[in-house]
mmCIF file of C-alpha atoms and ligand atoms in Angstrom:
data_model
loop_
_atom_site.group_PDB
_atom_site.id
_atom_site.type_symbol
_atom_site.label_atom_id
_atom_site.label_comp_id
_atom_site.label_asym_id
_atom_site.label_seq_id
_atom_site.Cartn_x
_atom_site.Cartn_y
_atom_site.Cartn_z
ATOM 1 C CA UNK A 1 0.212 -54.025 -59.135
ATOM 2 C CA UNK A 2 -2.605 -54.437 -56.395
ATOM 3 C CA UNK A 3 -5.329 -56.784 -55.951
ATOM 4 C CA UNK A 4 -8.421 -57.127 -54.148
ATOM 5 C CA UNK A 5 -9.756 -60.205 -54.441
ATOM 6 C CA UNK A 6 -13.098 -61.063 -53.018
ATOM 7 C CA UNK A 7 -12.987 -58.572 -50.674
ATOM 8 C CA UNK A 8 -15.193 -57.296 -47.449
ATOM 9 C CA UNK A 9 -15.437 -55.812 -44.587
ATOM 10 C CA UNK A 10 -17.467 -56.193 -42.383
ATOM 11 C CA UNK A 11 -16.538 -54.425 -38.500
ATOM 12 C CA UNK A 12 -17.723 -55.941 -35.198
ATOM 13 C CA UNK A 13 -20.593 -53.847 -35.083
ATOM 14 C CA UNK A 14 -22.408 -55.929 -38.164
ATOM 15 C CA UNK A 15 -21.637 -52.676 -40.454
ATOM 16 C CA UNK A 16 -20.784 -54.379 -44.404
ATOM 17 C CA UNK A 17 -18.200 -51.304 -45.627
ATOM 18 C CA UNK A 18 -17.171 -53.494 -48.253
ATOM 19 C CA UNK A 19 -18.566 -55.775 -50.055
ATOM 20 C CA UNK A 20 -17.324 -58.841 -52.502
ATOM 21 C CA UNK A 21 -14.804 -55.752 -54.358
ATOM 22 C CA UNK A 22 -12.731 -57.838 -57.187
ATOM 23 C CA UNK A 23 -10.446 -55.063 -58.627
ATOM 24 C CA UNK A 24 -7.076 -54.487 -60.171
ATOM 25 C CA UNK A 25 -4.783 -51.298 -59.899
ATOM 26 C CA UNK A 26 -2.028 -51.016 -62.261
ATOM 27 C CA UNK A 27 0.743 -50.128 -61.486
ATOM 28 C CA UNK A 28 2.129 -45.956 -62.300
ATOM 29 C CA UNK A 29 -1.056 -44.816 -62.691
ATOM 30 C CA UNK A 30 -3.600 -43.080 -60.658
ATOM 31 C CA UNK A 31 -7.007 -44.761 -59.601
ATOM 32 C CA UNK A 32 -9.107 -42.669 -57.844
ATOM 33 C CA UNK A 33 -12.012 -44.078 -55.449
ATOM 34 C CA UNK A 34 -15.320 -41.906 -55.670
ATOM 35 C CA UNK A 35 -18.521 -42.523 -54.011
ATOM 36 C CA UNK A 36 -20.790 -40.828 -51.721
ATOM 37 C CA UNK A 37 -20.151 -41.035 -48.063
ATOM 38 C CA UNK A 38 -20.333 -43.987 -46.229
ATOM 39 C CA UNK A 39 -19.674 -46.066 -49.425
ATOM 40 C CA UNK A 40 -16.588 -47.849 -48.632
ATOM 41 C CA UNK A 41 -14.107 -45.802 -49.855
ATOM 42 C CA UNK A 42 -11.806 -44.752 -47.027
ATOM 43 C CA UNK A 43 -12.313 -48.682 -45.982
ATOM 44 C CA UNK A 44 -11.162 -49.877 -49.385
ATOM 45 C CA UNK A 45 -7.831 -47.578 -49.391
ATOM 46 C CA UNK A 46 -7.097 -48.811 -45.810
ATOM 47 C CA UNK A 47 -6.953 -52.383 -46.337
ATOM 48 C CA UNK A 48 -4.241 -51.541 -49.112
ATOM 49 C CA UNK A 49 -2.101 -50.546 -46.011
ATOM 50 C CA UNK A 50 -3.409 -52.844 -43.230
ATOM 51 C CA UNK A 51 -4.840 -50.216 -41.424
ATOM 52 C CA UNK A 52 -7.803 -52.572 -41.848
ATOM 53 C CA UNK A 53 -7.881 -56.184 -42.558
ATOM 54 C CA UNK A 54 -10.250 -57.178 -44.660
ATOM 55 C CA UNK A 55 -13.094 -60.352 -42.871
ATOM 56 C CA UNK A 56 -12.865 -61.962 -46.088
ATOM 57 C CA UNK A 57 -10.849 -61.990 -49.434
ATOM 58 C CA UNK A 58 -7.685 -61.059 -49.791
ATOM 59 C CA UNK A 59 -5.431 -57.899 -50.868
ATOM 60 C CA UNK A 60 -2.360 -58.700 -53.079
ATOM 61 C CA UNK A 61 0.475 -56.085 -53.728
ATOM 62 C CA UNK A 62 2.571 -57.477 -56.606
ATOM 63 C CA UNK A 63 1.548 -60.777 -55.928
ATOM 64 C CA UNK A 64 1.953 -61.113 -51.882
ATOM 65 C CA UNK A 65 -0.879 -61.274 -49.751
ATOM 66 C CA UNK A 66 -0.555 -58.095 -47.433
ATOM 67 C CA UNK A 67 -1.786 -60.164 -44.760
ATOM 68 C CA UNK A 68 1.591 -61.976 -45.156
ATOM 69 C CA UNK A 69 3.001 -58.820 -44.522
ATOM 70 C CA UNK A 70 4.325 -57.510 -41.528
ATOM 71 C CA UNK A 71 2.454 -54.039 -41.328
ATOM 72 C CA UNK A 72 5.461 -51.925 -40.433
ATOM 73 C CA UNK A 73 7.421 -53.252 -43.141
ATOM 74 C CA UNK A 74 4.685 -52.843 -45.399
ATOM 75 C CA UNK A 75 4.231 -49.589 -45.184
ATOM 76 C CA UNK A 76 7.928 -48.679 -45.591
ATOM 77 C CA UNK A 77 6.976 -48.597 -49.243
ATOM 78 C CA UNK A 78 3.391 -46.906 -49.291
ATOM 79 C CA UNK A 79 3.161 -43.090 -48.664
ATOM 80 C CA UNK A 80 0.010 -41.787 -46.486
ATOM 81 C CA UNK A 81 -1.391 -38.865 -47.610
ATOM 82 C CA UNK A 82 -4.902 -37.781 -45.585
ATOM 83 C CA UNK A 83 -7.179 -34.624 -45.185
ATOM 84 C CA UNK A 84 -6.093 -32.299 -43.328
ATOM 85 C CA UNK A 85 -2.473 -33.263 -43.837
ATOM 86 C CA UNK A 86 -2.484 -35.026 -40.642
ATOM 87 C CA UNK A 87 1.187 -32.784 -39.430
ATOM 88 C CA UNK A 88 2.446 -32.919 -36.311
ATOM 89 C CA UNK A 89 1.306 -29.756 -35.058
ATOM 90 C CA UNK A 90 4.033 -28.948 -32.620
ATOM 91 C CA UNK A 91 7.063 -30.012 -34.882
ATOM 92 C CA UNK A 92 8.526 -27.570 -37.427
ATOM 93 C CA UNK A 93 7.510 -28.294 -41.772
ATOM 94 C CA UNK A 94 11.409 -30.218 -41.711
ATOM 95 C CA UNK A 95 10.713 -32.623 -39.170
ATOM 96 C CA UNK A 96 7.563 -33.170 -39.946
ATOM 97 C CA UNK A 97 8.866 -34.574 -43.832
ATOM 98 C CA UNK A 98 11.784 -36.352 -42.054
ATOM 99 C CA UNK A 99 10.651 -38.026 -38.778
ATOM 100 C CA UNK A 100 9.745 -41.093 -40.731
ATOM 101 C CA UNK A 101 12.979 -41.716 -42.666
ATOM 102 C CA UNK A 102 14.635 -40.974 -39.203
ATOM 103 C CA UNK A 103 12.725 -43.205 -37.969
ATOM 104 C CA UNK A 104 13.427 -45.973 -40.133
ATOM 105 C CA UNK A 105 17.470 -44.761 -39.311
ATOM 106 C CA UNK A 106 18.038 -42.277 -41.832
ATOM 107 C CA UNK A 107 21.313 -39.727 -40.734
ATOM 108 C CA UNK A 108 18.765 -36.294 -39.442
ATOM 109 C CA UNK A 109 21.454 -34.990 -42.048
ATOM 110 C CA UNK A 110 20.392 -36.936 -44.942
ATOM 111 C CA UNK A 111 17.139 -36.587 -43.638
ATOM 112 C CA UNK A 112 16.528 -32.903 -43.744
ATOM 113 C CA UNK A 113 18.640 -32.486 -47.047
ATOM 114 C CA UNK A 114 15.941 -34.709 -48.933
ATOM 115 C CA UNK A 115 13.134 -32.986 -47.163
ATOM 116 C CA UNK A 116 14.309 -29.972 -48.763
ATOM 117 C CA UNK A 117 14.220 -31.431 -51.679
ATOM 118 C CA UNK A 118 11.044 -32.605 -51.019
ATOM 119 C CA UNK A 119 9.466 -29.397 -50.351
ATOM 120 C CA UNK A 120 10.833 -28.172 -53.754
ATOM 121 C CA UNK A 121 9.132 -30.960 -55.788
ATOM 122 C CA UNK A 122 5.729 -30.410 -53.788
ATOM 123 C CA UNK A 123 5.707 -26.906 -55.163
ATOM 124 C CA UNK A 124 7.046 -25.119 -51.460
ATOM 125 C CA UNK A 125 9.759 -22.805 -50.745
ATOM 126 C CA UNK A 126 12.650 -23.949 -48.429
ATOM 127 C CA UNK A 127 11.679 -20.689 -46.468
ATOM 128 C CA UNK A 128 8.929 -22.719 -45.255
ATOM 129 C CA UNK A 129 10.804 -25.419 -43.449
ATOM 130 C CA UNK A 130 11.412 -23.876 -40.090
ATOM 131 C CA UNK A 131 8.094 -23.191 -39.305
ATOM 132 C CA UNK A 132 5.206 -24.963 -37.710
ATOM 133 C CA UNK A 133 2.364 -26.092 -39.589
ATOM 134 C CA UNK A 134 -0.383 -23.527 -37.807
ATOM 135 C CA UNK A 135 2.238 -21.519 -39.781
ATOM 136 C CA UNK A 136 0.818 -22.371 -43.080
ATOM 137 C CA UNK A 137 -1.832 -22.751 -45.042
ATOM 138 C CA UNK A 138 -4.404 -24.740 -45.786
ATOM 139 C CA UNK A 139 -3.005 -25.493 -49.428
ATOM 140 C CA UNK A 140 0.605 -25.289 -48.924
ATOM 141 C CA UNK A 141 -0.380 -27.978 -45.191
ATOM 142 C CA UNK A 142 -1.611 -29.892 -47.723
ATOM 143 C CA UNK A 143 1.325 -30.078 -49.680
ATOM 144 C CA UNK A 144 3.780 -30.730 -46.546
ATOM 145 C CA UNK A 145 1.530 -33.786 -46.268
ATOM 146 C CA UNK A 146 2.046 -34.917 -49.906
ATOM 147 C CA UNK A 147 5.669 -34.147 -49.290
ATOM 148 C CA UNK A 148 5.615 -36.723 -45.975
ATOM 149 C CA UNK A 149 4.065 -39.420 -47.756
ATOM 150 C CA UNK A 150 6.603 -39.134 -50.690
ATOM 151 C CA UNK A 151 9.587 -39.091 -47.762
ATOM 152 C CA UNK A 152 10.163 -43.019 -47.541
ATOM 153 C CA UNK A 153 9.939 -43.000 -51.739
ATOM 154 C CA UNK A 154 7.510 -45.316 -51.675
ATOM 155 C CA UNK A 155 6.262 -47.172 -54.471
ATOM 156 C CA UNK A 156 3.051 -46.710 -53.599
ATOM 157 C CA UNK A 157 0.846 -43.643 -52.393
ATOM 158 C CA UNK A 158 -2.660 -43.490 -50.365
ATOM 159 C CA UNK A 159 -4.434 -40.209 -50.571
ATOM 160 C CA UNK A 160 -7.206 -40.069 -49.254
ATOM 161 C CA UNK A 161 -9.897 -36.807 -50.035
ATOM 162 C CA UNK A 162 -5.867 -35.122 -49.718
ATOM 163 C CA UNK A 163 -7.583 -31.909 -51.303
ATOM 164 C CA UNK A 164 -10.848 -32.182 -49.226
ATOM 165 C CA UNK A 165 -10.738 -28.842 -47.123
ATOM 166 C CA UNK A 166 -8.760 -26.362 -48.991
ATOM 167 C CA UNK A 167 -11.129 -23.818 -51.098
ATOM 168 C CA UNK A 168 -12.031 -24.333 -54.664
ATOM 169 C CA UNK A 169 -8.954 -22.441 -55.907
ATOM 170 C CA UNK A 170 -6.275 -23.781 -53.765
ATOM 171 C CA UNK A 171 -7.907 -27.073 -54.493
ATOM 172 C CA UNK A 172 -7.624 -27.141 -58.246
ATOM 173 C CA UNK A 173 -3.597 -25.836 -57.746
ATOM 174 C CA UNK A 174 -2.838 -28.817 -55.607
ATOM 175 C CA UNK A 175 -4.915 -30.956 -58.625
ATOM 176 C CA UNK A 176 -2.694 -29.756 -61.428
ATOM 177 C CA UNK A 177 0.352 -30.132 -58.950
ATOM 178 C CA UNK A 178 -0.577 -33.814 -58.636
ATOM 179 C CA UNK A 179 -1.068 -34.793 -62.467
ATOM 180 C CA UNK A 180 2.783 -32.593 -62.999
ATOM 181 C CA UNK A 181 4.181 -34.768 -60.136
ATOM 182 C CA UNK A 182 2.783 -37.991 -61.171
ATOM 183 C CA UNK A 183 3.917 -37.276 -64.722
ATOM 184 C CA UNK A 184 7.454 -36.873 -62.882
ATOM 185 C CA UNK A 185 7.230 -39.949 -60.073
ATOM 186 C CA UNK A 186 4.722 -41.955 -61.893
ATOM 187 C CA UNK A 187 3.886 -44.003 -58.811
ATOM 188 C CA UNK A 188 1.005 -45.870 -58.315
ATOM 189 C CA UNK A 189 -1.340 -43.794 -56.960
ATOM 190 C CA UNK A 190 -4.857 -44.566 -55.017
ATOM 191 C CA UNK A 191 -6.602 -41.580 -53.963
ATOM 192 C CA UNK A 192 -10.672 -41.149 -52.713
ATOM 193 C CA UNK A 193 -13.046 -38.326 -53.344
ATOM 194 C CA UNK A 194 -16.418 -37.325 -53.313
ATOM 195 C CA UNK A 195 -16.079 -35.231 -55.764
ATOM 196 C CA UNK A 196 -16.630 -36.711 -59.000
ATOM 197 C CA UNK A 197 -15.019 -33.858 -61.391
ATOM 198 C CA UNK A 198 -12.370 -34.570 -58.991
ATOM 199 C CA UNK A 199 -12.178 -38.571 -59.935
ATOM 200 C CA UNK A 200 -11.978 -37.723 -63.781
ATOM 201 C CA UNK A 201 -9.625 -35.394 -63.935
ATOM 202 C CA UNK A 202 -6.824 -37.034 -61.847
ATOM 203 C CA UNK A 203 -7.689 -40.924 -62.540
ATOM 204 C CA UNK A 204 -6.169 -43.085 -64.742
ATOM 205 C CA UNK A 205 -8.998 -45.364 -63.743
ATOM 206 C CA UNK A 206 -11.798 -44.261 -62.196
ATOM 207 C CA UNK A 207 -13.646 -46.636 -59.404
ATOM 208 C CA UNK A 208 -17.240 -45.697 -58.636
ATOM 209 C CA UNK A 209 -18.525 -46.683 -55.281
ATOM 210 C CA UNK A 210 -22.538 -47.000 -54.185
ATOM 211 C CA UNK A 211 -23.937 -47.289 -50.860
ATOM 212 C CA UNK A 212 -22.854 -51.087 -48.989
ATOM 213 C CA UNK A 213 -19.702 -50.696 -50.398
ATOM 214 C CA UNK A 214 -20.266 -52.918 -54.144
ATOM 215 C CA UNK A 215 -17.749 -51.101 -57.132
ATOM 216 C CA UNK A 216 -20.819 -49.571 -59.849
ATOM 217 C CA UNK A 217 -18.112 -49.343 -62.474
ATOM 218 C CA UNK A 218 -14.128 -49.708 -62.737
ATOM 219 C CA UNK A 219 -13.147 -47.931 -66.066
ATOM 220 C CA UNK A 220 -11.198 -44.926 -67.404
ATOM 221 C CA UNK A 221 -13.266 -41.721 -67.304
ATOM 222 C CA UNK A 222 -14.067 -41.791 -70.910
ATOM 223 C CA UNK A 223 -15.262 -45.079 -70.650
ATOM 224 C CA UNK A 224 -17.503 -44.235 -67.759
ATOM 225 C CA UNK A 225 -18.919 -41.088 -70.101
ATOM 226 C CA UNK A 226 -19.162 -42.823 -73.006
ATOM 227 C CA UNK A 227 -20.736 -45.719 -70.977
ATOM 228 C CA UNK A 228 -22.028 -45.861 -68.288
ATOM 229 C CA UNK A 229 -22.370 -49.831 -66.240
ATOM 230 C CA UNK A 230 -26.414 -48.793 -64.981
ATOM 231 C CA UNK A 231 -28.602 -45.995 -63.748
ATOM 232 C CA UNK A 232 -26.735 -45.097 -60.557
ATOM 233 C CA UNK A 233 -23.197 -44.133 -62.356
ATOM 234 C CA UNK A 234 -25.216 -42.456 -65.234
ATOM 235 C CA UNK A 235 -26.772 -40.345 -62.430
ATOM 236 C CA UNK A 236 -24.052 -40.224 -60.520
ATOM 237 C CA UNK A 237 -21.186 -38.576 -63.457
ATOM 238 C CA UNK A 238 -24.288 -36.390 -64.408
ATOM 239 C CA UNK A 239 -26.721 -36.895 -66.286
ATOM 240 C CA UNK A 240 -26.734 -33.189 -68.244
ATOM 241 C CA UNK A 241 -22.110 -33.885 -68.605
ATOM 242 C CA UNK A 242 -22.708 -34.729 -72.141
ATOM 243 C CA UNK A 243 -25.365 -31.364 -72.501
ATOM 244 C CA UNK A 244 -22.241 -29.222 -71.520
ATOM 245 C CA UNK A 245 -20.809 -27.649 -74.470
ATOM 246 C CA UNK A 246 -17.243 -30.161 -74.196
ATOM 247 C CA UNK A 247 -14.308 -29.138 -75.673
ATOM 248 C CA UNK A 248 -10.189 -30.003 -75.055
ATOM 249 C CA UNK A 249 -7.379 -28.960 -73.978
ATOM 250 C CA UNK A 250 -4.028 -29.903 -72.967
ATOM 251 C CA UNK A 251 -2.412 -30.164 -69.485
ATOM 252 C CA UNK A 252 0.854 -31.507 -68.683
ATOM 253 C CA UNK A 253 0.690 -33.837 -71.978
ATOM 254 C CA UNK A 254 -2.748 -35.096 -70.942
ATOM 255 C CA UNK A 255 -5.812 -34.193 -72.959
ATOM 256 C CA UNK A 256 -8.533 -32.836 -70.166
ATOM 257 C CA UNK A 257 -11.986 -32.700 -70.908
ATOM 258 C CA UNK A 258 -13.476 -28.779 -69.868
ATOM 259 C CA UNK A 259 -17.037 -27.824 -69.592
ATOM 260 C CA UNK A 260 -18.426 -24.596 -71.777
ATOM 261 C CA UNK A 261 -16.911 -23.002 -67.803
ATOM 262 C CA UNK A 262 -13.754 -24.021 -67.863
ATOM 263 C CA UNK A 263 -14.398 -26.984 -65.026
ATOM 264 C CA UNK A 264 -12.779 -30.083 -65.749
ATOM 265 C CA UNK A 265 -15.135 -33.258 -67.364
ATOM 266 C CA UNK A 266 -12.990 -35.840 -67.707
ATOM 267 C CA UNK A 267 -9.711 -36.769 -69.011
ATOM 268 C CA UNK A 268 -8.911 -38.416 -72.440
ATOM 269 C CA UNK A 269 -7.445 -41.718 -72.316
ATOM 270 C CA UNK A 270 -5.937 -44.115 -74.712
HETATM 271 N N1 ATP B 1 -14.548 -48.912 -37.365
HETATM 272 C C1 ATP B 1 -15.288 -49.002 -37.794
HETATM 273 N N2 ATP B 1 -16.420 -49.382 -36.813
HETATM 274 C C2 ATP B 1 -17.802 -49.484 -37.584
HETATM 275 N N3 ATP B 1 -18.398 -49.293 -38.784
HETATM 276 C C3 ATP B 1 -17.824 -48.361 -39.593
HETATM 277 C C4 ATP B 1 -15.767 -48.269 -38.651
HETATM 278 N N4 ATP B 1 -15.624 -47.476 -39.989
HETATM 279 C C5 ATP B 1 -16.495 -47.176 -40.785
HETATM 280 N N5 ATP B 1 -17.554 -47.999 -40.835
HETATM 281 C C6 ATP B 1 -18.794 -48.375 -41.593
HETATM 282 O O1 ATP B 1 -18.290 -48.537 -42.526
HETATM 283 C C7 ATP B 1 -18.999 -48.069 -44.040
HETATM 284 C C8 ATP B 1 -17.909 -47.023 -44.639
HETATM 285 O O2 ATP B 1 -17.209 -46.190 -44.138
HETATM 286 P P1 ATP B 1 -15.970 -44.722 -45.131
HETATM 287 O O3 ATP B 1 -15.504 -44.836 -43.867
HETATM 288 O O4 ATP B 1 -14.712 -46.679 -45.620
HETATM 289 O O5 ATP B 1 -16.641 -44.710 -46.570
HETATM 290 P P2 ATP B 1 -16.369 -43.538 -47.065
HETATM 291 O O6 ATP B 1 -16.891 -43.796 -48.060
HETATM 292 O O7 ATP B 1 -14.638 -43.510 -47.402
HETATM 293 O O8 ATP B 1 -16.896 -42.108 -46.380
HETATM 294 P P3 ATP B 1 -16.426 -40.733 -46.065
HETATM 295 O O9 ATP B 1 -16.630 -40.378 -47.582
HETATM 296 O O10 ATP B 1 -18.008 -40.284 -45.293
HETATM 297 O O11 ATP B 1 -15.162 -40.671 -45.383
HETATM 298 C C9 ATP B 1 -19.829 -46.785 -43.528
HETATM 299 O O12 ATP B 1 -20.922 -47.179 -43.084
HETATM 300 C C10 ATP B 1 -19.055 -46.361 -41.545
HETATM 301 O O13 ATP B 1 -20.280 -45.792 -40.872
#
């Protein structure tokens, strides 16, 4: 479990990116931070693995304040996937996936064998292992990014707009792939997006952020749709959403609410 207790982040220039945030992120579920640009989503995410340290409050993982844990040791248990994959351009796919485990002492042969398995896991053909990132499509690069995030077998996977830079069709494929993976792996996933439809599709818990780094509502998609906390949330989730012809469909055992055009509007959780 990850817990934010009264967390504030003020940068040295005076910008308050996150203000007095209290939130519990349950294990083995997907929590999505969603909000407009500059609402503090990335800052909040990065405080989990100490890429950013809070200026007030505490971030706890399983009850331990991350401020007391060495950042290198902390990141061993936390995968990080970012927009534009963040792959090293001069390294082959296999080396991109295997590098961090090797830095941590895994033998090359073992790291490469595991990297190939991870390519299977994220739905990539093993024949891509010897290519360089520039020889892959944007969607394939993102899949490699996810494989790399999983390479240290983390309990926690942080994903910062991982599907933001790919076209809508590939994005929909990657979203379905993440739902499948999450069904298999059951990681604690914390995912950042601008896109409320993506948030409702992927999130067990959706955290709606507003400007100034404050949380407007943190709840399941169904609860947010049924009971938006305030006018900001109602507006953000789309005032006309309820007027669309909604119906249910099953995807990987989850009940997804889709509108008349087949666009996901939310996930039903028990
Ligand atoms: N290193 C920094 N120094 C000063 N201000 C910063 C720094 N990093 C972020 N900010 C500011 O903090 C606020 C929140 O930024 P953050 O990147 O967390 O937002 P976000 O919701 O993730 O935005 P986006 O969706 O555009 O990535 C913004 O006003 C941003 O300009």
